[in-house]
mmCIF file of C-alpha atoms in Angstrom:
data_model
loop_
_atom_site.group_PDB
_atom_site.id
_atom_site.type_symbol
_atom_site.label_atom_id
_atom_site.label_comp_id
_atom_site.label_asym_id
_atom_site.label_seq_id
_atom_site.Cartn_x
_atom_site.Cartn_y
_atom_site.Cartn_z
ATOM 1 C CA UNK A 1 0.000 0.000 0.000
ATOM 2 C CA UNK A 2 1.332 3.543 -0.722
ATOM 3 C CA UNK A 3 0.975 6.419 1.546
ATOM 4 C CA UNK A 4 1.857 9.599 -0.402
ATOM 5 C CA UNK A 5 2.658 12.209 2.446
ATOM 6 C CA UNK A 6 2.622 15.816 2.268
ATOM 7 C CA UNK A 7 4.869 18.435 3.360
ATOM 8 C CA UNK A 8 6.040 22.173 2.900
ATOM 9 C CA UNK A 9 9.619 21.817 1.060
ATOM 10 C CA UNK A 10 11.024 23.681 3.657
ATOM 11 C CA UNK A 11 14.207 22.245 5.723
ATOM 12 C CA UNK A 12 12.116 22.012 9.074
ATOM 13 C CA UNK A 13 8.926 21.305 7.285
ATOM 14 C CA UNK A 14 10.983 18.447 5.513
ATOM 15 C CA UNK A 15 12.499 17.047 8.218
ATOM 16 C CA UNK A 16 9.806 16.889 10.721
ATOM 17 C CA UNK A 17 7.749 15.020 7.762
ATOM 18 C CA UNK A 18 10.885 12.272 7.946
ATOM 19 C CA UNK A 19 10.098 12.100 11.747
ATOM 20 C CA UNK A 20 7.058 10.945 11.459
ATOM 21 C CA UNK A 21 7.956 9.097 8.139
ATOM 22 C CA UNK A 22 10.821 7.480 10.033
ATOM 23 C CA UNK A 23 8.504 6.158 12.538
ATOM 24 C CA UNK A 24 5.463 4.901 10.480
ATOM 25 C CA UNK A 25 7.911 2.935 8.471
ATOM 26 C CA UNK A 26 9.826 1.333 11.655
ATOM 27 C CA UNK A 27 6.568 0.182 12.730
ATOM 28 C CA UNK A 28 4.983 -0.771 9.407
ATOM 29 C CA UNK A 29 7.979 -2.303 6.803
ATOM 30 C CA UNK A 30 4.692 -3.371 4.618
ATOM 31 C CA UNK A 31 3.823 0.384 3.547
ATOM 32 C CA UNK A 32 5.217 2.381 0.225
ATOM 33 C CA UNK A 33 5.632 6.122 1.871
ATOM 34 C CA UNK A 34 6.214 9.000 -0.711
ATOM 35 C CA UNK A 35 7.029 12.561 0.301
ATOM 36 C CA UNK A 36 5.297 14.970 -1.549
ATOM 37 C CA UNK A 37 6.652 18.803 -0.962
ATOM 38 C CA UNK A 38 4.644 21.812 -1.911
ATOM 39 C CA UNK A 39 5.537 25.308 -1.557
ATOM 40 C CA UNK A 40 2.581 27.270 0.387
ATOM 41 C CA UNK A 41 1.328 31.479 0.049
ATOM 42 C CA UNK A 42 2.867 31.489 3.199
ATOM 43 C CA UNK A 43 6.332 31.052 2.020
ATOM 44 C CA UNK A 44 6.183 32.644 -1.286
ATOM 45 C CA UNK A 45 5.408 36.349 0.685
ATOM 46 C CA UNK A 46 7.419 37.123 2.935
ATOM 47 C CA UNK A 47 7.615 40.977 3.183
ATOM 48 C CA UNK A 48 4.642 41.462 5.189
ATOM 49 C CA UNK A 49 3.029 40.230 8.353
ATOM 50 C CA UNK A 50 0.972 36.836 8.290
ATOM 51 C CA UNK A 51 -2.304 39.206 9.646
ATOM 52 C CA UNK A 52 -1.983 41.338 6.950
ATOM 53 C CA UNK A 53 -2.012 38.311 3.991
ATOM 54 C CA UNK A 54 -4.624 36.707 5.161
ATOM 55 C CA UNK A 55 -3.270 34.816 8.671
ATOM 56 C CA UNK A 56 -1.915 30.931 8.940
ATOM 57 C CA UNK A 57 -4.168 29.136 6.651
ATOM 58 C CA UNK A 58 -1.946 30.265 3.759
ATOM 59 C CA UNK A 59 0.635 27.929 5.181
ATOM 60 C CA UNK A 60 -1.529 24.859 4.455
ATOM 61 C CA UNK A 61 -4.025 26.322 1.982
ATOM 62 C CA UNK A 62 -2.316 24.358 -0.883
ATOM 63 C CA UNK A 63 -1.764 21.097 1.358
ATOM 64 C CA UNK A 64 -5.140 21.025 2.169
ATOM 65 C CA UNK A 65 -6.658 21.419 -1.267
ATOM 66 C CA UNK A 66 -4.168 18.519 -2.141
ATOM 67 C CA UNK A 67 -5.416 16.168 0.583
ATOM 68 C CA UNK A 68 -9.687 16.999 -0.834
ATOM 69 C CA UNK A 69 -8.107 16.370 -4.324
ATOM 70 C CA UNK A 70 -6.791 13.529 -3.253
ATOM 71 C CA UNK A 71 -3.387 13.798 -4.423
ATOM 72 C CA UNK A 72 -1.930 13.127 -0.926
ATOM 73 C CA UNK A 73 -3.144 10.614 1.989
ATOM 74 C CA UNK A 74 -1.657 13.324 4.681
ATOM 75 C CA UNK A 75 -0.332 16.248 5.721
ATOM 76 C CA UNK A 76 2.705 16.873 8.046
ATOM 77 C CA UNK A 77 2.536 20.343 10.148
ATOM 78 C CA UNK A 78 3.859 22.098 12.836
ATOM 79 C CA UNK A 79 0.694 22.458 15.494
ATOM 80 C CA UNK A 80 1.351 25.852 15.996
ATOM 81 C CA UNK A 81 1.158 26.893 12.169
ATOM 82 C CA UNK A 82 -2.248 25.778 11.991
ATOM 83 C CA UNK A 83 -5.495 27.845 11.841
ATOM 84 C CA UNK A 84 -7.797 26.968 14.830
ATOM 85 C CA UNK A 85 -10.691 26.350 12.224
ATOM 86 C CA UNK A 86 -9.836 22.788 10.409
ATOM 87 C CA UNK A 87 -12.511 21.950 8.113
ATOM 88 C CA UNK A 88 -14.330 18.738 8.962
ATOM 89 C CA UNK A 89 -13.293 17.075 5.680
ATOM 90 C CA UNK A 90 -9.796 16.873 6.647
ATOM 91 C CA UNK A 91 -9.243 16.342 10.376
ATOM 92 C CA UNK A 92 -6.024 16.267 12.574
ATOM 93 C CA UNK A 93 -5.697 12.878 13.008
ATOM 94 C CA UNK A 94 -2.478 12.406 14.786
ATOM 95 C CA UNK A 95 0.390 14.340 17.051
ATOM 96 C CA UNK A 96 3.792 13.143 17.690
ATOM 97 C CA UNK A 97 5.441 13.564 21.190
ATOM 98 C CA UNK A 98 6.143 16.900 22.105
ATOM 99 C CA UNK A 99 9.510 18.575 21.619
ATOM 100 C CA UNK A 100 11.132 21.250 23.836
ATOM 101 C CA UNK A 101 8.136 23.609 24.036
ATOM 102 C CA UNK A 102 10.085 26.670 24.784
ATOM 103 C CA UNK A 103 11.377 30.259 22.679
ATOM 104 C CA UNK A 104 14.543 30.683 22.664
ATOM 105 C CA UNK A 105 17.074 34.117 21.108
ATOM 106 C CA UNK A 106 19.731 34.022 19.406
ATOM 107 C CA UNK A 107 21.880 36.893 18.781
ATOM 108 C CA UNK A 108 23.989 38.111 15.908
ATOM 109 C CA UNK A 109 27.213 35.739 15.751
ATOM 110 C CA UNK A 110 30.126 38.585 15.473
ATOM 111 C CA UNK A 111 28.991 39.328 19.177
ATOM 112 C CA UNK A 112 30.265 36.211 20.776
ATOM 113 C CA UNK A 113 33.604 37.137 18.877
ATOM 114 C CA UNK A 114 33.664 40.491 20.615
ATOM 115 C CA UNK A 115 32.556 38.364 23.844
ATOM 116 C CA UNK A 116 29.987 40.949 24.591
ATOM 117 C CA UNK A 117 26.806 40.242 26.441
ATOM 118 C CA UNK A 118 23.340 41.051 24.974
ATOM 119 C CA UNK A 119 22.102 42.852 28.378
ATOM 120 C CA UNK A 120 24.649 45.595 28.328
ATOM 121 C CA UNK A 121 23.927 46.870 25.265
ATOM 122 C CA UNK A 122 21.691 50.559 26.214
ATOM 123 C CA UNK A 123 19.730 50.239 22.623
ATOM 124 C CA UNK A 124 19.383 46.573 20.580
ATOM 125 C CA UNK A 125 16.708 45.721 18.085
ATOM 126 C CA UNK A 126 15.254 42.144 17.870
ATOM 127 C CA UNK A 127 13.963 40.750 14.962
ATOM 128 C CA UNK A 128 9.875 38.788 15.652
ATOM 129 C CA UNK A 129 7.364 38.683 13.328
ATOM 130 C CA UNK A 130 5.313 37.257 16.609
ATOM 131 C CA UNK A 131 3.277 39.290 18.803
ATOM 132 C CA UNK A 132 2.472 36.912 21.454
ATOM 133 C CA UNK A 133 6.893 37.146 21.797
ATOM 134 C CA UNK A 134 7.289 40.686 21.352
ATOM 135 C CA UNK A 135 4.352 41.231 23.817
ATOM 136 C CA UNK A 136 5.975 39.283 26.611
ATOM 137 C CA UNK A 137 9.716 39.999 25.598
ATOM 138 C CA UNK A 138 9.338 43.574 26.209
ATOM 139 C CA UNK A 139 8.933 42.877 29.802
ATOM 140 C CA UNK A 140 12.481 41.241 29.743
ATOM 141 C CA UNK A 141 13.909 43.929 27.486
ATOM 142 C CA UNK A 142 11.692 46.970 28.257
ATOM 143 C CA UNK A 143 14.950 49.005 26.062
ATOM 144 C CA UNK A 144 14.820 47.032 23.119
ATOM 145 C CA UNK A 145 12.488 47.734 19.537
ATOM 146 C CA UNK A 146 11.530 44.893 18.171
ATOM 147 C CA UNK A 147 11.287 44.678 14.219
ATOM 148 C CA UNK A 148 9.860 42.253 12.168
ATOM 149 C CA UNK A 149 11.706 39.515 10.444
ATOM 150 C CA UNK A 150 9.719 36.356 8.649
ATOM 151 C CA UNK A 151 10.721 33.319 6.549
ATOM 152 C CA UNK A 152 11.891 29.953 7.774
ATOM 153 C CA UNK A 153 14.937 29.030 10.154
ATOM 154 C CA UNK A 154 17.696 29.443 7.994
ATOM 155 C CA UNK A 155 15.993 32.937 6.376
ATOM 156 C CA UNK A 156 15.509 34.354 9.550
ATOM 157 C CA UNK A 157 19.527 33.395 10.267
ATOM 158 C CA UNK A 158 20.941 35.257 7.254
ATOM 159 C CA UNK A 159 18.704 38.089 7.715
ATOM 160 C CA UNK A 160 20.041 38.534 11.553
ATOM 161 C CA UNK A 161 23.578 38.409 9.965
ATOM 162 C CA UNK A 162 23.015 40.599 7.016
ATOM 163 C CA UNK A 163 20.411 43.411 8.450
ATOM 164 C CA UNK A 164 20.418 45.704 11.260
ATOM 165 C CA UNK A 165 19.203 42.854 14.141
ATOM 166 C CA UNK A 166 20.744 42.017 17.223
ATOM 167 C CA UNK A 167 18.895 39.545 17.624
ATOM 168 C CA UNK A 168 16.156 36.964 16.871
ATOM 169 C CA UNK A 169 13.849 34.624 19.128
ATOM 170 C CA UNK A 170 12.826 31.239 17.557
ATOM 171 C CA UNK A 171 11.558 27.778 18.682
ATOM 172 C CA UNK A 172 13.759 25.559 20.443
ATOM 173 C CA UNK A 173 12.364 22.536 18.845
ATOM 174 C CA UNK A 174 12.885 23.786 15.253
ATOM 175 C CA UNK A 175 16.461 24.093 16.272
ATOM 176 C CA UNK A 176 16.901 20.702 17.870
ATOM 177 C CA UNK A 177 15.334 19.181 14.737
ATOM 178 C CA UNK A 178 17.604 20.977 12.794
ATOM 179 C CA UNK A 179 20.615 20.051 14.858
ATOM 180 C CA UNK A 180 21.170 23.625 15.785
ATOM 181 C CA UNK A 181 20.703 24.304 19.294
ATOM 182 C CA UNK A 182 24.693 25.418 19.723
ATOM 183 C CA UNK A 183 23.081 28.823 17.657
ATOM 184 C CA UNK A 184 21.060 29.229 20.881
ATOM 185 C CA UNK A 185 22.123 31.527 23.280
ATOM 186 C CA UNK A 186 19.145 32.396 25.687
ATOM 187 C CA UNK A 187 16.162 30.185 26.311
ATOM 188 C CA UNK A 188 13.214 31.364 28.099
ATOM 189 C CA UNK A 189 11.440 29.312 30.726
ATOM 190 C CA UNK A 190 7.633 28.846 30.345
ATOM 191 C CA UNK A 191 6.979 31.497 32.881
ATOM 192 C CA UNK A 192 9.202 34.381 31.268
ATOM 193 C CA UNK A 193 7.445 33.719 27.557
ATOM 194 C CA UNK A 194 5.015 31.644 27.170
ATOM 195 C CA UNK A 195 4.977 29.419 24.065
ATOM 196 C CA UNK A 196 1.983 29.187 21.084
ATOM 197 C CA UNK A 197 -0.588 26.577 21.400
ATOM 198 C CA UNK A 198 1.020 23.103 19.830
ATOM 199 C CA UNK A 199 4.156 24.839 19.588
ATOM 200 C CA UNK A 200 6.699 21.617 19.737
ATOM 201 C CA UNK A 201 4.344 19.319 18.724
ATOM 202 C CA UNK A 202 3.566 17.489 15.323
ATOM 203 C CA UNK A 203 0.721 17.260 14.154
ATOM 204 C CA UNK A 204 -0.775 14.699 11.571
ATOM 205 C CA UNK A 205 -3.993 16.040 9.302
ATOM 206 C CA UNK A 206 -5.347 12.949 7.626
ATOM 207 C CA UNK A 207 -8.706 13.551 4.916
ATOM 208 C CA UNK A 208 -12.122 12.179 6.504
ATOM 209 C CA UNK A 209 -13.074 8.026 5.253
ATOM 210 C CA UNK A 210 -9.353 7.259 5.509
ATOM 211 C CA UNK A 211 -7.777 4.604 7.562
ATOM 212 C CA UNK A 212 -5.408 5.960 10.210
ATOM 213 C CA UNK A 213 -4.787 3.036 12.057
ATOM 214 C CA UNK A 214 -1.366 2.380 10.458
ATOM 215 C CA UNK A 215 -0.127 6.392 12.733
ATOM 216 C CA UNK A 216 -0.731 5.074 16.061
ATOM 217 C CA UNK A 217 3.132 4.374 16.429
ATOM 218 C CA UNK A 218 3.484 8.026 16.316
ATOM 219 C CA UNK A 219 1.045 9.425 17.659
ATOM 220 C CA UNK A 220 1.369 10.232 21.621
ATOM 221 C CA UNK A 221 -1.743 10.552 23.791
ATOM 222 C CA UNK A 222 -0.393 13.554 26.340
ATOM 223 C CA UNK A 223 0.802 15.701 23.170
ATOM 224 C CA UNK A 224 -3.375 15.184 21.811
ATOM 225 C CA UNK A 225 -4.446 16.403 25.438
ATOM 226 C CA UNK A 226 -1.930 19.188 25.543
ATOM 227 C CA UNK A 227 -2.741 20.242 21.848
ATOM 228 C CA UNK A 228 -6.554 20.272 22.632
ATOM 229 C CA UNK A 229 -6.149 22.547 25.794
ATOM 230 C CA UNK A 230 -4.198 24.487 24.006
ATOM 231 C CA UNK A 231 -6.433 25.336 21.015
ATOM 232 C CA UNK A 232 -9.698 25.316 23.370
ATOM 233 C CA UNK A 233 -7.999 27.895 25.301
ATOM 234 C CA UNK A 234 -6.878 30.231 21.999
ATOM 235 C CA UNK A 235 -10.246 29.327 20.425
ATOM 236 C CA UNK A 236 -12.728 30.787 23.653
ATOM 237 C CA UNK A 237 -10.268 34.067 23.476
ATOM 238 C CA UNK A 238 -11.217 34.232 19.076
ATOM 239 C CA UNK A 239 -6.949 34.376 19.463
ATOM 240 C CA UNK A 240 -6.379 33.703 15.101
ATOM 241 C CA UNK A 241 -3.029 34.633 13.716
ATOM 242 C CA UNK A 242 -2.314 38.043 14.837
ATOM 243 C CA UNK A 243 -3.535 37.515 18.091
ATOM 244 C CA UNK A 244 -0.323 37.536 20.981
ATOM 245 C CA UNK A 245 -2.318 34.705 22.926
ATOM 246 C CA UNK A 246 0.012 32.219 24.216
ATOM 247 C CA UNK A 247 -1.049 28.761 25.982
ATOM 248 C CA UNK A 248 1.206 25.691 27.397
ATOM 249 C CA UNK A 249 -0.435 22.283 28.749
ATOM 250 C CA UNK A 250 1.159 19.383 30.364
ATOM 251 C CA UNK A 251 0.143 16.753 32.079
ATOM 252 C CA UNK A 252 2.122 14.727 35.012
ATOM 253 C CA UNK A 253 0.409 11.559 36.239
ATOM 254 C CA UNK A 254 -3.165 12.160 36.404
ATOM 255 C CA UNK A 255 -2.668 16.143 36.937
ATOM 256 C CA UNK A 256 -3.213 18.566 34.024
ATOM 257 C CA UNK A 257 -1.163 21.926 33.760
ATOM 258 C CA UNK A 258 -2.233 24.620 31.475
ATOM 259 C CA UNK A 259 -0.666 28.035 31.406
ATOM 260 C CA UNK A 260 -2.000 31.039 29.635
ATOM 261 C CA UNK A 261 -2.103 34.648 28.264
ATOM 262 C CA UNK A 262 -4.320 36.876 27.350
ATOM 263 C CA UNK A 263 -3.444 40.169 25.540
ATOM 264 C CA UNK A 264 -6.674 42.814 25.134
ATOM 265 C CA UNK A 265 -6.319 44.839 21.941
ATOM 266 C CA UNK A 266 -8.197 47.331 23.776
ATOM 267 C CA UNK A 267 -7.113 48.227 26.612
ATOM 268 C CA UNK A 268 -3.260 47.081 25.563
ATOM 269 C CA UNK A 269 -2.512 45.009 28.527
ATOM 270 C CA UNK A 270 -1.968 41.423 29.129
ATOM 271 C CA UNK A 271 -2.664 38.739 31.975
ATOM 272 C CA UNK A 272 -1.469 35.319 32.467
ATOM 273 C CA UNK A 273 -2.797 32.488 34.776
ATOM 274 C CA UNK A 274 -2.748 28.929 35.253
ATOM 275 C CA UNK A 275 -5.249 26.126 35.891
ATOM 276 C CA UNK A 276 -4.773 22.537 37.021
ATOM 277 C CA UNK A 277 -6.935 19.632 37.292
ATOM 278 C CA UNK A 278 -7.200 15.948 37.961
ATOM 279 C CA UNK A 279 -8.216 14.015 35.263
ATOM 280 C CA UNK A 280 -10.347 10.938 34.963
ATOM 281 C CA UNK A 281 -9.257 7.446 34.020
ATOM 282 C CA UNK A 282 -11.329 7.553 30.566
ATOM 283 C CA UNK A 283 -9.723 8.561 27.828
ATOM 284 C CA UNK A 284 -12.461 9.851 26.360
ATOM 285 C CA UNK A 285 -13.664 12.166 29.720
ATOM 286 C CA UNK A 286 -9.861 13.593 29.454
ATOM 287 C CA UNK A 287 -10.481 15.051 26.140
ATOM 288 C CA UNK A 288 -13.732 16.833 27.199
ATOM 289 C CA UNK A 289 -11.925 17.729 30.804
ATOM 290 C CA UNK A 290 -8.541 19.493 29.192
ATOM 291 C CA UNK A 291 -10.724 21.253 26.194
ATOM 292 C CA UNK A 292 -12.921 22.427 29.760
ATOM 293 C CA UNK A 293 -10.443 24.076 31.461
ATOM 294 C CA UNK A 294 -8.743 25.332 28.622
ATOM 295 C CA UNK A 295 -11.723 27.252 28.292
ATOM 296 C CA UNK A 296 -12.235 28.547 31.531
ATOM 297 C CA UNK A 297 -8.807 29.667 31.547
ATOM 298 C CA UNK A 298 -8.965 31.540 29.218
ATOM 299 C CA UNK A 299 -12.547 33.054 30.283
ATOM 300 C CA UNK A 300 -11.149 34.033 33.760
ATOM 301 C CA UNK A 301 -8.006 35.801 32.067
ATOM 302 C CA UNK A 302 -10.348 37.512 29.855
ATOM 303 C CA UNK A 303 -12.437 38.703 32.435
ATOM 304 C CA UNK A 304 -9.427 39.779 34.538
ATOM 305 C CA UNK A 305 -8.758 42.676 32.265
ATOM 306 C CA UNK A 306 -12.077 43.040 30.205
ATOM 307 C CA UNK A 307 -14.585 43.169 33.389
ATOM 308 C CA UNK A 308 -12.626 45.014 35.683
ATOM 309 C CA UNK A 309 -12.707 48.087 33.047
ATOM 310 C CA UNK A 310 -16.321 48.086 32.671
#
């Protein structure tokens, strides 16, 4: 049987496709996998912001026409690239264990020559295309200005080299993917910025009347709760592509995690908050108890800002 499996042809794109690739063939010798590599909108424009072209969709826009065609059997995405609306037709259908959730910056290289240290500099400009960073960053670096700076990994590299940045903040798991991490020089904990929702995590869409069965040996249970949180949270706060919203779930044993941020456009002020909760033994109650208090996170940190000025 051949599974003809579609990706972005970008290098992280690419390579998180083999990942799950990798896996599905370890697990199933039998299948014929081809990858399939399309370049999106999203990566043909990059000299404006993604809320002024038309948000994330036009990272998948041609990947998901391909999967109604039926020219591929699935699509391989980064969670956090993907519009909140997914059209019933073609579902998410898997997600892989989670990689190192975290943002991370990375500064110009000539500066570790000169062995100087980011924080001393009175006036530095970092390069973010991402307002749910640049909102939370410029409580770490109230001095800095923050410009923006879009395309993929190794785009965003040459650009910090060749242009007037100091620095630039990306995804830790991109880098470890990439087998980059030693560009890293700062990475922020959870509290200091927290990530998008699904940022770290895989995620599988598959087109509706399809077998799956064949992705359960890489798919991971605790990455579906996480990424459901996650997008019930940014979902109840209408957070699309512009929006800074930020959201991180985890579970440990039977406790769930989620972490949160809400930004108001009007009143220009944001609140964080967690929630926790146990969950039940049925799998089926955890999904409906981690999309719940995703949701009434994000209600209560809405409120916290929004009702108090009324």
């Amino acid at each position: 049987m051949r599974i003809r499996i579609g990706s972005r042809d970008s290098q992280l794109a690419i390579k998180q496709t083999q990942i799950v690739m990798e896996g599905i063939q370890k697990a199933h010798p039998e299948l014929e996998l081809e990858l399939i590599t399309m370049k999106t909108t999203g990566d043909k424009i990059l000299d404006r912001r993604l809320d002024q072209i038309g948000g994330k969709g036009l990272f998948v826009k041609e990947l998901d026409q391909a999967l109604l065609d039926g020219r591929i059997d699935l699509s391989v995405h980064s969670l956090k690239d993907l519009p909140m609306e997914i059209e019933q037709s073609i579902p998410l259908v898997g997600f892989t264990e989670r990689e190192d959730p975290r943002d991370c910056l990375l500064y110009k290289q000539c500066y570790h020559e000169k062995t100087l240290l980011f924080c001393d500099f009175d006036s530095y400009t970092i390069g973010s295309s991402s307002r749910r960073r640049i909102v939370q960053m410029q409580k770490l670096y109230p001095n800095a200005r923050f410009e923006s700076i879009r395309g993929n990994v190794q785009t965003r590299l040459r650009k910090l080299e060749e242009q007037a940045f100091d620095a630039t903040a990306l995804a830790v798991a991109g880098l470890k993917r990439l087998g980059m991490t030693q560009r890293i020089d700062r990475i922020f904990s959870v509290e200091e910025v927290i990530p998008a929702a699904g940022q770290g995590i895989i995620a599988i869409q598959g087109r509706r009347g399809f077998d799956y069965s064949f992705l359960d040996c890489v798919c991971d249970w605790d990455s579906k709760l996480a990424a459901m949180a996650e997008r019930a949270f940014t979902k109840e706060v209408n957070g699309g592509c512009s929006a800074p919203i930020a959201a991180y779930a985890y579970r440990k044993g039977n406790q769930f995690w989620i972490r949160g941020m809400y930004y108001s456009d009007l009143f220009q002020e944001f609140e964080t908050g967690e929630e926790r909760i146990q969950l039940s033994d049925e799998r089926e109650n955890q999904l409906y108890e981690v999309e719940r208090v995703g949701r009434k996170l994000a209600s209560r940190l809405r409120e916290s800002i929004e009702g108090q000025k009324k």
